Coordinates of C-alpha atoms in Angstrom, one line a residue:
M507 CA -104.9 152.8 -105.6
S508 CA -102.5 155.4 -104.4
H509 CA -103.8 158.1 -102.1
H510 CA -103.9 161.5 -103.7
T511 CA -103.1 164.6 -101.6
L512 CA -105.1 167.7 -102.1
P513 CA -103.4 170.5 -104.2
L514 CA -102.0 173.5 -102.4
P515 CA -102.5 176.4 -101.9
D516 CA -105.6 176.2 -99.8
M517 CA -107.4 178.8 -101.7
T518 CA -109.2 176.0 -103.5
L519 CA -112.6 175.6 -102.0
A520 CA -113.9 172.5 -103.8
W521 CA -112.8 169.4 -105.7
R522 CA -114.5 166.8 -107.7
W523 CA -113.7 163.1 -107.4
R524 CA -113.1 161.9 -111.0
Q525 CA -111.5 158.7 -112.2
G526 CA -109.8 158.0 -108.9
Q527 CA -108.6 161.4 -108.1
L528 CA -109.4 164.8 -106.8
Q529 CA -109.7 167.4 -109.3
A530 CA -109.8 171.1 -108.2
V531 CA -112.8 173.3 -109.2
A532 CA -111.4 176.5 -110.5
K533 CA -114.4 178.6 -109.8
T534 CA -117.2 177.5 -107.6
Q535 CA -120.8 178.6 -107.8
A536 CA -121.5 181.5 -105.2
V537 CA -125.1 181.3 -103.9
P538 CA -125.8 183.8 -101.3
L539 CA -127.9 182.3 -98.5
A540 CA -130.2 185.5 -98.6
H541 CA -131.1 184.6 -102.2
L542 CA -132.6 181.3 -101.2
L543 CA -136.2 181.9 -100.4
N544 CA -139.1 179.9 -98.8
I545 CA -136.7 177.4 -97.1
D546 CA -135.9 179.3 -93.9
R547 CA -136.4 176.2 -91.6
Q548 CA -134.0 174.0 -93.7
K549 CA -131.6 176.9 -94.0
Q550 CA -131.4 177.5 -90.3
A551 CA -131.0 173.9 -89.4
L552 CA -128.3 173.2 -92.1
R553 CA -126.5 176.4 -91.3
R554 CA -126.3 175.5 -87.5
N555 CA -125.1 172.1 -88.1
T556 CA -122.3 173.3 -90.5
E557 CA -121.4 175.9 -88.0
Q558 CA -121.0 173.2 -85.3
F559 CA -118.8 171.2 -87.7
V560 CA -116.4 174.1 -88.6
R561 CA -116.1 175.0 -84.9
G562 CA -115.1 171.5 -84.2
L563 CA -118.2 170.6 -82.2
P564 CA -120.4 167.5 -82.7
A565 CA -122.4 167.6 -85.9
N566 CA -124.3 165.1 -88.0
H567 CA -124.3 163.7 -91.6
V568 CA -127.2 165.3 -93.5
L569 CA -129.7 164.0 -95.9
L570 CA -131.8 166.5 -97.9
T571 CA -134.7 165.2 -99.7
G572 CA -137.7 166.5 -101.6
A573 CA -139.0 167.8 -104.9
R574 CA -136.6 169.0 -107.7
G575 CA -135.5 172.5 -107.8
T576 CA -136.4 173.5 -104.4
G577 CA -132.9 174.6 -103.3
K578 CA -131.4 171.4 -101.8
S579 CA -128.1 171.7 -103.8
S580 CA -128.0 175.5 -103.8
L581 CA -128.2 175.5 -100.0
V582 CA -125.1 173.3 -99.7
K583 CA -123.2 175.5 -102.1
A584 CA -124.4 178.7 -100.3
L585 CA -122.9 177.1 -97.0
L586 CA -119.6 176.4 -98.6
H587 CA -119.1 180.2 -99.3
E588 CA -120.6 181.0 -95.8
F589 CA -118.0 179.3 -94.0
A590 CA -115.0 179.0 -96.3
S591 CA -113.1 181.6 -94.3
D592 CA -113.6 179.2 -91.3
G593 CA -111.8 176.4 -93.4
L594 CA -114.9 174.6 -94.8
R595 CA -114.2 172.9 -98.1
L596 CA -116.3 170.7 -100.3
I597 CA -115.7 167.5 -102.4
E598 CA -118.3 166.4 -104.9
V599 CA -118.6 162.6 -105.1
P600 CA -120.8 161.1 -107.8
P601 CA -123.1 158.3 -106.3
H602 CA -121.5 155.6 -108.1
D603 CA -118.1 156.5 -106.9
L604 CA -119.1 156.1 -103.2
I605 CA -117.1 152.7 -103.4
D606 CA -114.0 154.9 -103.4
L607 CA -114.8 156.5 -100.1
P608 CA -111.8 155.1 -98.3
D609 CA -109.4 156.5 -101.0
I610 CA -111.2 159.8 -101.0
V611 CA -111.1 160.2 -97.1
A612 CA -107.5 159.0 -96.5
P613 CA -105.7 162.2 -97.5
L614 CA -108.2 164.3 -95.7
R615 CA -107.5 162.7 -92.3
G616 CA -105.5 165.2 -90.0
R617 CA -106.0 168.3 -92.2
A618 CA -107.0 171.5 -90.6
E619 CA -109.7 172.1 -92.9
K620 CA -113.4 170.7 -92.6
F621 CA -114.6 168.7 -95.6
I622 CA -118.1 168.1 -96.8
L623 CA -118.5 165.1 -99.1
Y624 CA -121.3 166.2 -101.2
V625 CA -123.3 163.4 -102.9
D626 CA -125.9 165.1 -105.3
D627 CA -129.1 163.4 -106.6
F628 CA -128.4 160.0 -104.7
S629 CA -130.4 157.2 -105.7
V630 CA -128.9 153.7 -106.1
A631 CA -130.4 149.9 -106.3
S632 CA -130.5 147.9 -103.2
N633 CA -127.6 145.8 -104.5
D634 CA -125.3 148.5 -105.6
P635 CA -121.9 148.3 -103.9
A636 CA -122.1 152.1 -103.3
L637 CA -124.8 151.4 -100.9
I638 CA -122.6 149.3 -98.7
A639 CA -119.9 151.9 -98.9
L640 CA -122.2 154.7 -97.8
K641 CA -123.5 152.6 -94.9
T642 CA -119.9 152.0 -93.7
A643 CA -119.1 155.6 -94.0
L644 CA -122.2 156.6 -92.1
D645 CA -121.9 154.1 -89.4
G646 CA -118.2 153.9 -89.2
G647 CA -116.3 150.7 -90.1
V648 CA -113.3 149.0 -88.3
E649 CA -111.3 152.3 -88.8
E650 CA -112.3 155.3 -86.9
A651 CA -114.1 158.0 -89.2
P652 CA -112.1 161.3 -89.4
D653 CA -113.8 164.1 -87.4
N654 CA -113.2 166.6 -90.1
V655 CA -115.4 164.9 -92.7
L656 CA -119.2 164.9 -92.9
I657 CA -121.5 163.7 -95.8
Y658 CA -124.3 165.8 -97.0
A659 CA -126.5 164.0 -99.7
T660 CA -129.4 165.2 -101.6
S661 CA -132.2 163.0 -103.1
N662 CA -135.4 163.2 -104.9
R663 CA -136.4 159.9 -103.1
R664 CA -137.3 160.0 -99.5
Y665 CA -135.5 156.6 -98.7
L666 CA -132.7 157.0 -101.2
M667 CA -133.6 153.9 -103.2
P668 CA -136.4 153.3 -105.7
S669 CA -139.7 152.2 -104.3
L670 CA -140.8 149.0 -106.0
K671 CA -144.3 147.5 -106.3
S672 CA -143.1 144.4 -104.7
D673 CA -142.1 146.4 -101.6
N674 CA -145.8 146.7 -100.8
A675 CA -146.4 143.0 -100.8
E676 CA -143.9 142.6 -98.0
Y677 CA -145.9 144.4 -95.4
Q678 CA -147.4 142.2 -92.8
W679 CA -149.9 142.5 -89.9
I680 CA -148.4 141.4 -86.6
D681 CA -150.3 142.0 -83.4
D682 CA -152.7 144.6 -85.0
E683 CA -149.5 146.5 -86.3
V684 CA -148.3 146.9 -89.8
H685 CA -144.6 145.9 -90.2
P686 CA -142.6 146.5 -93.3
G687 CA -140.6 143.8 -95.1
E688 CA -136.8 143.6 -95.3
S689 CA -136.6 145.6 -98.5
V690 CA -138.4 148.5 -97.0
E691 CA -136.6 148.1 -93.7
E692 CA -133.2 148.3 -95.6
K693 CA -134.3 151.6 -97.2
I694 CA -135.5 153.3 -94.0
S695 CA -132.5 152.2 -92.1
L696 CA -130.1 153.8 -94.7
S697 CA -132.0 157.2 -94.4
E698 CA -131.9 156.9 -90.7
R699 CA -128.1 156.8 -90.5
F700 CA -128.1 160.4 -91.4
G701 CA -128.3 162.3 -88.1
L702 CA -130.2 165.5 -89.8
W703 CA -132.8 164.9 -92.2
L704 CA -134.3 167.9 -94.0
S705 CA -137.5 167.7 -96.3
F706 CA -138.0 170.2 -99.1
L707 CA -141.7 170.5 -100.3
A708 CA -142.7 171.8 -103.8
F709 CA -143.5 175.4 -103.9
G710 CA -147.0 176.7 -104.1
Q711 CA -148.1 179.3 -106.8
N712 CA -147.3 182.3 -104.4
E713 CA -144.0 181.1 -103.4
Y714 CA -143.2 180.4 -107.0
L715 CA -144.1 183.9 -108.1
D716 CA -142.1 185.4 -105.2
L717 CA -139.1 183.5 -106.6
V718 CA -139.8 184.8 -110.0
Q719 CA -139.8 188.4 -108.8
H720 CA -136.6 187.9 -106.9
H721 CA -134.7 186.4 -109.9
L722 CA -136.0 189.2 -112.1
Q723 CA -134.7 191.7 -109.6
Q724 CA -131.3 190.1 -109.5
L725 CA -131.3 190.6 -113.3
D726 CA -132.0 194.3 -112.8
Y727 CA -135.6 193.8 -114.2
T728 CA -138.0 195.5 -111.7
Q729 CA -141.2 195.8 -113.7
W730 CA -144.0 193.4 -112.1
N731 CA -147.6 193.5 -113.6
D732 CA -150.3 191.2 -114.7
Q733 CA -148.6 190.4 -118.0
V734 CA -145.3 189.3 -116.3
R735 CA -147.3 187.3 -113.7
G736 CA -149.4 185.6 -116.3
E737 CA -146.3 184.7 -118.5
A738 CA -144.5 183.2 -115.4
L739 CA -147.5 181.0 -114.5
R740 CA -147.7 179.7 -118.2
W741 CA -144.1 179.0 -118.2
A742 CA -144.5 176.9 -115.0
Q743 CA -147.4 175.0 -116.5
T744 CA -145.5 174.0 -119.6
R745 CA -142.9 172.5 -117.3
A746 CA -145.4 171.1 -114.9
S747 CA -143.3 172.6 -112.0
R748 CA -143.1 175.6 -109.8
S749 CA -139.7 175.0 -108.6
G750 CA -137.1 177.6 -107.9
R751 CA -135.1 176.3 -111.0
V752 CA -138.2 176.9 -113.2
A753 CA -138.6 180.4 -111.7
M754 CA -134.9 181.3 -112.4
Q755 CA -135.1 179.9 -116.0
F756 CA -138.3 181.9 -116.6
A757 CA -136.6 185.1 -115.1
R758 CA -133.5 184.7 -117.4
D759 CA -135.7 184.0 -120.5
W760 CA -138.2 187.1 -119.8
S761 CA -135.4 189.5 -118.9
G762 CA -133.3 188.4 -121.8
R763 CA -136.3 188.8 -124.2
Q764 CA -137.1 192.2 -122.9
Q765 CA -133.6 193.6 -123.3
L766 CA -133.4 192.2 -126.8
L767 CA -136.5 194.1 -127.8
F768 CA -134.6 197.3 -126.9
T769 CA -131.2 196.4 -128.4
E770 CA -132.4 195.0 -131.8
P771 CA -130.5 196.8 -134.5
S772 CA -132.8 198.8 -136.8
H773 CA -133.0 197.9 -140.6

């Protein structure tokens, strides 16, 4: 496969790897860091690691794991805009395309910019070729890894690969200690290859309501009373989730409905 150079000018902030080539993203999603609530510890840690990276200091590959809709992906996108003026760029790589990592990285080597390879919602089977490619990229193969490329991966699974019932049968007692089998060890060893590991917990009710209020305010809807609160909780119950994504979806639905009531044409 021929290597594809990145398009110029360097005003492009992000690319997607699609069908063996880098495709520029015309408009990236701008998420201000201040709008990401209830993840202050994760935000501080990832921001520090990213700042080290763009300054040319030692930094780590990052694994962000936890509940859906808790801000993992939004945090990565927010940091792209936070450090874009410092030369940070992002390349989104689908998990199954990780086998193309050598071709993705080749044109980046030696560039002045710093590139985050962003792998969203990573979860592969233990025999997936993408797994071997990721391990090689994280550990470094025969060829030295470029110092201007890091991998930031998000996953809803703690150890990146599905947990199987058969894994439990592999545990053994040795000298009064429990030892996992080879399948479990492989899953743990993959996640341990990431130097920075950040966990995102599901939001509680109060945190969810804080997020609802925040998103409503962003939509210029400032009313907050028992009715809105109750509707927000019912919305979360119907989706069995109190995530930030669900809070934003409720805010958009509620704000839009209220505006519609005041703009419906009279008959």
